[in-house]
XYZ file of C-alpha atoms in Angstrom:
486
model
C 4.631 85.866 218.458
C 3.212 89.189 219.584
C 3.715 92.311 217.523
C 5.817 93.861 220.287
C 8.040 90.777 220.449
C 8.426 90.871 216.680
C 9.498 94.486 216.757
C 12.036 93.890 219.527
C 13.596 90.737 218.104
C 16.912 91.337 216.380
C 18.027 89.536 213.254
C 21.521 89.464 211.910
C 22.825 88.414 208.564
C 24.578 85.321 209.891
C 21.258 83.920 211.131
C 20.162 83.687 207.526
C 22.751 81.068 206.613
C 22.335 77.311 206.774
C 24.987 74.573 206.571
C 23.859 73.881 203.018
C 24.484 77.448 201.993
C 20.805 78.260 201.510
C 19.160 81.349 202.843
C 16.283 80.773 205.189
C 13.818 82.830 207.166
C 14.169 81.879 210.818
C 10.987 83.614 211.876
C 8.697 81.038 210.339
C 8.424 77.523 211.666
C 9.552 75.281 208.864
C 7.249 72.400 209.639
C 4.142 74.518 209.139
C 2.707 76.049 205.998
C 3.074 79.803 205.914
C 0.325 80.411 203.391
C -2.969 78.502 203.358
C -3.394 76.888 199.929
C -6.991 77.890 199.589
C -8.946 79.354 196.699
C -11.403 81.947 197.970
C -14.126 83.902 196.213
C -12.241 87.193 196.641
C -9.061 85.629 195.208
C -10.903 84.333 192.141
C -12.775 87.626 191.709
C -9.525 89.578 191.944
C -7.808 87.359 189.387
C -10.796 87.590 187.029
C -10.911 91.379 186.956
C -7.135 91.720 186.739
C -6.669 89.332 183.788
C -9.136 91.444 181.813
C -6.021 93.541 181.233
C -4.354 90.543 179.598
C -7.394 90.082 177.356
C -7.013 93.717 176.276
C -3.354 92.955 175.473
C -4.292 90.116 173.137
C -7.139 92.135 171.647
C -4.968 95.170 170.914
C -2.044 93.137 169.561
C -4.149 91.237 167.024
C -6.808 93.733 165.897
C -4.628 95.168 163.115
C -4.687 91.866 161.199
C -8.439 91.347 160.549
C -9.037 95.113 160.282
C -6.371 95.745 157.635
C -8.474 95.736 154.468
C -11.406 97.554 156.089
C -9.285 100.401 157.452
C -7.204 100.805 154.296
C -10.279 100.881 152.064
C -12.400 102.958 154.417
C -9.828 105.667 155.113
C -7.807 105.388 151.924
C -4.521 104.555 153.673
C -1.417 103.447 151.840
C 0.423 100.296 152.853
C 3.147 102.421 154.446
C 0.585 104.361 156.506
C -1.051 101.160 157.670
C 2.326 99.664 158.537
C 2.907 102.629 160.853
C -0.499 101.998 162.462
C 0.328 98.340 163.058
C 3.849 98.846 164.415
C 3.208 101.913 166.599
C 1.660 99.616 169.224
C 5.170 98.458 170.132
C 6.320 102.086 170.492
C 3.523 102.677 172.983
C 4.441 99.419 174.672
C 8.029 100.628 175.086
C 6.807 103.854 176.701
C 4.461 101.952 179.000
C 7.182 99.481 179.932
C 9.619 102.281 180.697
C 7.438 103.774 183.429
C 5.461 100.672 184.471
C 7.441 99.914 187.618
C 7.500 103.538 188.769
C 3.743 103.949 188.307
C 2.980 100.649 190.068
C 5.210 101.637 192.985
C 3.880 105.183 193.347
C 0.127 104.664 193.056
C -0.168 100.933 193.721
C -1.007 97.942 191.572
C -4.696 98.841 191.292
C -3.858 102.454 190.516
C -1.556 101.356 187.688
C -4.320 99.194 186.233
C -6.711 102.143 186.331
C -4.181 104.029 184.212
C -4.099 101.165 181.692
C -7.893 101.123 181.473
C -8.214 104.870 180.925
C -5.463 104.736 178.293
C -7.167 101.786 176.607
C -10.623 103.378 176.578
C -9.309 106.621 175.077
C -7.257 104.649 172.548
C -10.173 102.514 171.357
C -12.427 105.592 171.156
C -9.822 107.391 169.031
C -9.677 104.430 166.633
C -13.470 104.113 166.536
C -13.907 107.820 165.655
C -10.930 108.038 163.285
C -11.269 109.716 159.910
C -7.545 110.007 159.189
C -4.247 108.258 159.815
C -3.068 110.505 162.679
C -6.030 109.683 164.945
C -5.620 105.976 164.188
C -1.955 106.168 165.156
C -2.716 108.158 168.310
C -5.289 105.600 169.414
C -2.933 102.711 168.687
C -0.117 104.459 170.573
C -2.344 104.887 173.650
C -3.354 101.238 173.428
C 0.309 100.281 173.320
C 1.060 102.386 176.379
C -1.752 100.681 178.279
C -0.743 97.125 177.372
C 2.930 97.903 178.030
C 1.991 98.926 181.555
C -0.423 95.999 181.963
C 2.168 93.440 180.836
C 4.121 94.297 184.007
C 1.511 95.083 186.635
C -0.976 92.265 185.941
C 1.373 89.307 186.630
C 2.982 91.190 189.527
C -0.362 91.813 191.236
C -1.492 88.201 190.821
C 1.861 86.877 192.067
C 1.599 89.093 195.156
C -1.933 88.034 196.141
C -1.891 84.270 195.540
C -0.689 81.482 197.877
C 2.640 80.016 196.861
C 1.317 76.640 195.657
C -1.348 78.283 193.491
C 0.689 81.186 192.164
C 1.930 79.611 188.927
C -1.513 78.517 187.781
C -3.069 81.867 188.560
C -0.337 83.917 186.870
C -0.452 81.673 183.800
C -4.063 82.802 183.373
C -2.523 85.991 181.974
C -1.178 84.159 178.924
C -4.418 82.223 178.566
C -6.386 85.478 178.429
C -3.938 86.990 175.933
C -4.506 83.947 173.709
C -8.274 84.290 174.181
C -8.094 87.970 173.258
C -6.170 87.173 170.089
C -8.450 84.311 169.042
C -11.682 86.213 169.688
C -10.388 89.242 167.799
C -9.510 87.138 164.751
C -12.964 85.529 164.784
C -14.978 88.699 165.456
C -12.867 90.807 163.114
C -13.519 88.433 160.227
C -17.284 89.064 160.359
C -17.672 92.594 161.792
C -16.673 96.082 160.690
C -13.430 97.443 162.151
C -15.228 100.290 163.911
C -17.469 97.806 165.723
C -14.360 95.791 166.587
C -12.829 98.909 168.163
C -16.054 99.613 170.047
C -16.092 96.069 171.446
C -12.498 96.562 172.619
C -13.744 99.116 175.148
C -15.823 96.510 177.028
C -12.994 94.625 178.840
C -11.395 97.962 179.765
C -14.651 99.157 181.350
C -15.145 95.793 183.051
C -11.747 95.951 184.705
C -12.126 99.643 185.567
C -15.305 98.912 187.539
C -14.043 95.622 188.958
C -10.944 97.210 190.491
C -13.206 98.998 192.987
C -14.349 95.596 194.288
C -10.980 93.939 194.937
C -8.206 94.616 197.472
C -4.849 96.223 196.820
C -1.751 94.010 196.881
C -0.915 93.270 200.556
C 2.805 93.370 199.819
C 2.584 96.820 198.252
C 0.552 98.049 201.236
C 3.222 96.684 203.593
C 5.902 98.317 201.493
C 4.385 101.785 201.875
C 3.798 101.353 205.611
C 0.034 100.722 205.587
C 0.176 97.713 207.912
C -3.459 97.838 208.991
C -4.657 97.935 205.385
C -2.224 95.135 204.526
C -3.734 92.845 207.154
C -7.273 93.682 206.050
C -6.468 92.987 202.378
C -4.709 89.722 203.210
C -7.624 88.597 205.382
C -10.088 89.265 202.546
C -7.957 87.283 200.107
C -7.354 84.285 202.390
C -10.818 84.072 203.935
C -12.583 85.534 206.941
C -11.718 82.752 209.399
C -8.216 81.916 208.145
C -5.234 82.569 210.396
C -2.953 84.934 208.466
C -0.520 85.609 211.308
C 2.362 83.566 209.842
C 2.069 85.085 206.375
C 1.782 88.550 207.901
C 4.847 87.913 210.046
C 6.871 86.768 207.064
C 5.984 89.889 205.073
C 6.754 92.087 208.083
C 10.036 90.280 208.589
C 11.236 91.140 205.103
C 10.177 94.744 205.622
C 12.147 94.731 208.885
C 15.283 93.525 207.108
C 14.890 96.148 204.453
C 14.460 98.906 207.020
C 17.407 97.888 209.190
C 20.478 97.806 207.029
C 20.039 95.376 204.154
C 18.755 98.068 201.814
C 17.706 101.695 202.000
C 14.416 102.469 203.704
C 11.490 101.403 201.558
C 9.719 104.728 201.911
C 12.673 106.294 200.056
C 12.639 103.789 197.215
C 11.066 106.256 194.808
C 14.263 108.298 195.036
C 16.453 105.431 193.784
C 17.948 105.654 190.358
C 17.361 102.672 188.101
C 21.096 102.030 188.503
C 20.327 100.930 192.066
C 19.295 97.541 190.677
C 22.785 96.862 189.284
C 24.171 95.852 192.666
C 25.841 92.499 193.022
C 23.131 91.067 195.277
C 20.554 91.570 192.513
C 22.794 90.183 189.754
C 21.266 86.708 189.600
C 17.688 87.934 189.590
C 18.449 90.527 186.920
C 20.344 88.017 184.776
C 17.479 85.526 184.945
C 14.775 88.120 184.254
C 16.558 89.795 181.342
C 17.884 86.531 179.932
C 14.471 84.911 179.727
C 12.986 87.955 177.988
C 15.846 88.065 175.479
C 15.460 84.375 174.636
C 11.678 84.784 174.452
C 11.881 87.480 171.779
C 14.995 86.387 169.880
C 13.609 82.853 169.847
C 11.032 84.094 167.364
C 7.838 84.807 169.324
C 6.993 88.070 167.547
C 8.203 86.834 164.164
C 5.959 83.764 164.244
C 3.035 85.747 165.612
C 3.189 88.769 163.287
C 4.187 87.038 160.051
C 2.743 83.543 160.262
C 0.559 84.026 157.173
C 3.446 85.191 154.987
C 5.651 82.311 156.243
C 2.990 79.756 155.331
C 2.257 81.358 151.968
C 5.922 81.399 150.959
C 6.103 77.684 151.812
C 3.017 76.983 149.706
C 0.792 76.117 152.682
C -2.698 77.398 153.439
C -2.545 80.483 155.672
C -6.228 80.083 156.627
C -5.791 76.495 157.787
C -2.587 77.481 159.573
C -4.254 80.379 161.391
C -7.182 78.282 162.588
C -4.979 75.370 163.647
C -2.482 77.508 165.537
C -5.287 79.449 167.248
C -6.667 76.167 168.600
C -3.192 74.921 169.572
C -2.380 78.200 171.361
C -5.536 78.037 173.451
C -4.943 74.364 174.261
C -1.295 75.000 175.195
C -2.214 77.833 177.538
C -4.959 75.806 179.203
C -2.532 72.929 179.731
C 0.042 75.349 181.175
C -2.457 76.584 183.777
C -2.806 73.058 185.188
C 0.825 71.987 184.848
C 2.498 75.126 186.226
C 2.165 74.290 189.906
C 2.360 70.524 189.421
C 5.655 70.168 187.559
C 7.204 73.585 188.179
C 8.583 76.385 186.023
C 11.958 74.934 185.057
C 10.720 71.648 183.543
C 8.131 73.469 181.444
C 10.708 76.020 180.296
C 13.148 73.272 179.311
C 10.487 71.341 177.374
C 9.275 74.560 175.751
C 12.719 75.699 174.610
C 13.513 72.213 173.279
C 10.261 72.103 171.308
C 10.847 75.596 169.898
C 14.353 74.526 168.882
C 12.878 71.570 166.976
C 10.247 73.797 165.344
C 12.822 76.286 164.078
C 14.928 73.437 162.689
C 11.935 71.918 160.834
C 10.951 75.224 159.224
C 14.554 76.056 158.370
C 14.922 72.601 156.805
C 11.733 73.097 154.777
C 13.001 76.350 153.220
C 16.417 74.792 152.645
C 14.691 72.026 150.680
C 12.726 74.692 148.817
C 16.011 76.317 147.778
C 17.030 72.976 146.301
C 13.670 72.752 144.441
C 12.272 69.862 146.425
C 8.592 68.878 146.429
C 6.212 71.701 147.390
C 4.157 69.246 149.439
C 7.173 68.339 151.570
C 8.091 72.002 152.091
C 4.559 73.099 152.998
C 4.013 70.120 155.315
C 7.276 70.677 157.207
C 6.544 74.395 157.563
C 2.987 73.762 158.743
C 4.142 71.160 161.279
C 6.950 73.433 162.459
C 4.607 76.366 163.129
C 2.122 74.151 164.979
C 4.952 72.641 167.057
C 6.274 76.102 167.848
C 2.824 77.381 168.858
C 2.244 74.471 171.212
C 5.671 74.184 172.820
C 6.635 77.850 172.994
C 3.428 79.007 174.643
C 3.464 76.254 177.242
C 6.672 77.679 178.672
C 8.768 80.451 177.111
C 5.696 82.346 176.003
C 4.361 83.048 179.489
C 6.607 81.700 182.253
C 9.228 84.504 181.909
C 6.523 86.947 183.032
C 5.660 84.714 185.983
C 9.283 84.418 187.067
C 9.788 88.162 186.587
C 6.945 88.745 189.034
C 8.482 86.312 191.546
C 12.231 86.851 191.705
C 12.713 90.571 192.317
C 12.675 91.940 195.888
C 9.845 94.361 196.605
C 12.200 97.330 196.952
C 13.576 97.007 193.397
C 10.597 95.309 191.771
C 9.489 98.556 190.147
C 12.851 99.473 188.597
C 13.792 95.905 187.693
C 10.326 95.167 186.326
C 10.451 98.292 184.156
C 13.846 97.305 182.761
C 12.796 93.710 182.029
C 9.530 94.908 180.508
C 11.411 97.449 178.395
C 13.800 94.786 177.094
C 10.853 92.567 176.164
C 9.057 95.307 174.237
C 12.264 96.431 172.537
C 12.891 92.836 171.454
C 9.309 92.659 170.174
C 9.803 95.794 168.096
C 13.214 94.629 166.854
C 11.892 91.288 165.636
C 8.764 92.827 164.107
C 10.850 95.389 162.230
C 13.742 93.230 161.025
C 12.182 89.825 160.370
C 11.040 90.540 156.812
C 14.520 91.717 155.852
C 16.149 88.565 157.253
C 13.412 86.367 155.788
C 14.000 87.870 152.349
C 17.752 87.488 152.715
C 17.684 83.840 153.835
C 14.405 82.073 154.535
C 16.162 79.008 155.883
C 18.889 80.849 157.754
C 16.578 82.957 159.916
C 14.793 79.864 161.254
C 18.010 77.967 161.836
C 19.071 81.026 163.847
C 15.837 80.823 165.871
C 16.559 77.147 166.481
C 20.104 77.876 167.686
C 18.864 80.618 170.032
C 16.278 78.274 171.548
C 18.992 75.642 171.979
C 21.039 78.229 173.876
C 17.949 78.964 175.958
C 17.888 75.334 177.110
C 21.436 75.690 178.462
C 20.641 79.048 180.081
C 17.535 77.692 181.818
C 19.332 74.591 183.058
C 22.218 76.638 184.468
C 20.667 79.877 185.704
C 16.910 79.719 186.278
C 15.788 78.695 189.787
C 12.669 76.686 190.533
C 10.092 78.927 192.241
C 7.224 76.454 192.558
C 5.892 76.064 196.102
C 7.973 78.904 197.572
C 6.778 82.203 199.000
C 7.980 85.419 197.402
C 10.001 86.128 200.545
C 11.759 82.741 200.355
C 12.573 83.298 196.685
C 13.914 86.776 197.454
C 16.119 85.455 200.241
C 17.638 82.747 198.035
C 18.217 85.075 195.075
C 19.941 87.853 197.035
C 22.021 85.756 199.445
């Protein structure tokens, strides 16, 4: 179809319906693939530089653990002062999440990642040069802002540049790199001074900052802001020099055409929308799915297990060192497995298996502390707790740990992706802070009860996923958008 013919063709809302009630895109011939399922050098290079931001996330989130004794002794901090240093990362994350969608919409996906890198570099430098608590906290706050922004823009960028049948595997690299960042920080931090650890944290920020000059901007963002020529050039680079991109280009242009001709307000005016714009009925399903998954992710115990694993194991009489090493290995293995399974089995099956496994893990740990209350054998209690944490680490991270971010990047239409992404990101970071702040109080009140509660929440997550979450494997972002807003 010529460009002129595309511009002159009229589409009406009734054409979008099918006898089965599904929304379809009539522009694209159904018997042909819209997007070539091909891994190119530019695609791999883009993903590599972008997931450096995820590595920074894992690095920043875990550096407070191995550096605790060194910082407290070196700067003479009290436990309360160090607790502020550790927890202020989530405050920065909340601030970054709050404006993540707006920044990514205004200056582009690459521009937003440049902001995260600059924030991260300044933050690490502040920690490296710190001689007092206030500079430590300032550096940690800036790090939090950067990773809060990165937690939204990194999966969104990768989802927008990858072919539909490769998207899940590529986006799941984000969680793999977060796990790598955490594991490497634990290992390096156990043998090196905390100032050197902070200095090393600058390297992935610099690597991404330079690498962003070598990769294209998101074609869908370029189309959204009216830069059609640049969109085609970026898409051609990503798909390969000799690949026909006409069908994918037409599909993207088609959605822009719908958005500019009555389905929503003109995209160029999207920056003027209030965040309340996303609470329209047509976005209800997407918003429910995105927010629901983030709520279950955090209330299911992700932050509690991650932040307080050592204290949980120690209270059960198990070895915290053995537990840390074992779970680090299991986390890496689970994320590697998820990369290969994401586009083979789909999002929903992995989410269902993950939530079921996390439910079992919470029950085992709750049972172990219940037995401890009845003065049962320490060996039984420690073994059940150890097994429960390992089960949680493996099952949770294969699904609920990372897939909510993938689905968040897939289900929201381009015109509300910024506002909706900011809200979902904000809810996730607020849940992270809430669990990190309250867990010790609940754990002290009822060691068994808090884990039985985690188990019940994960059981509820199974029902929510089965009822509400759509399968997005093998579908273009435009097809997902059409089905979610119909």
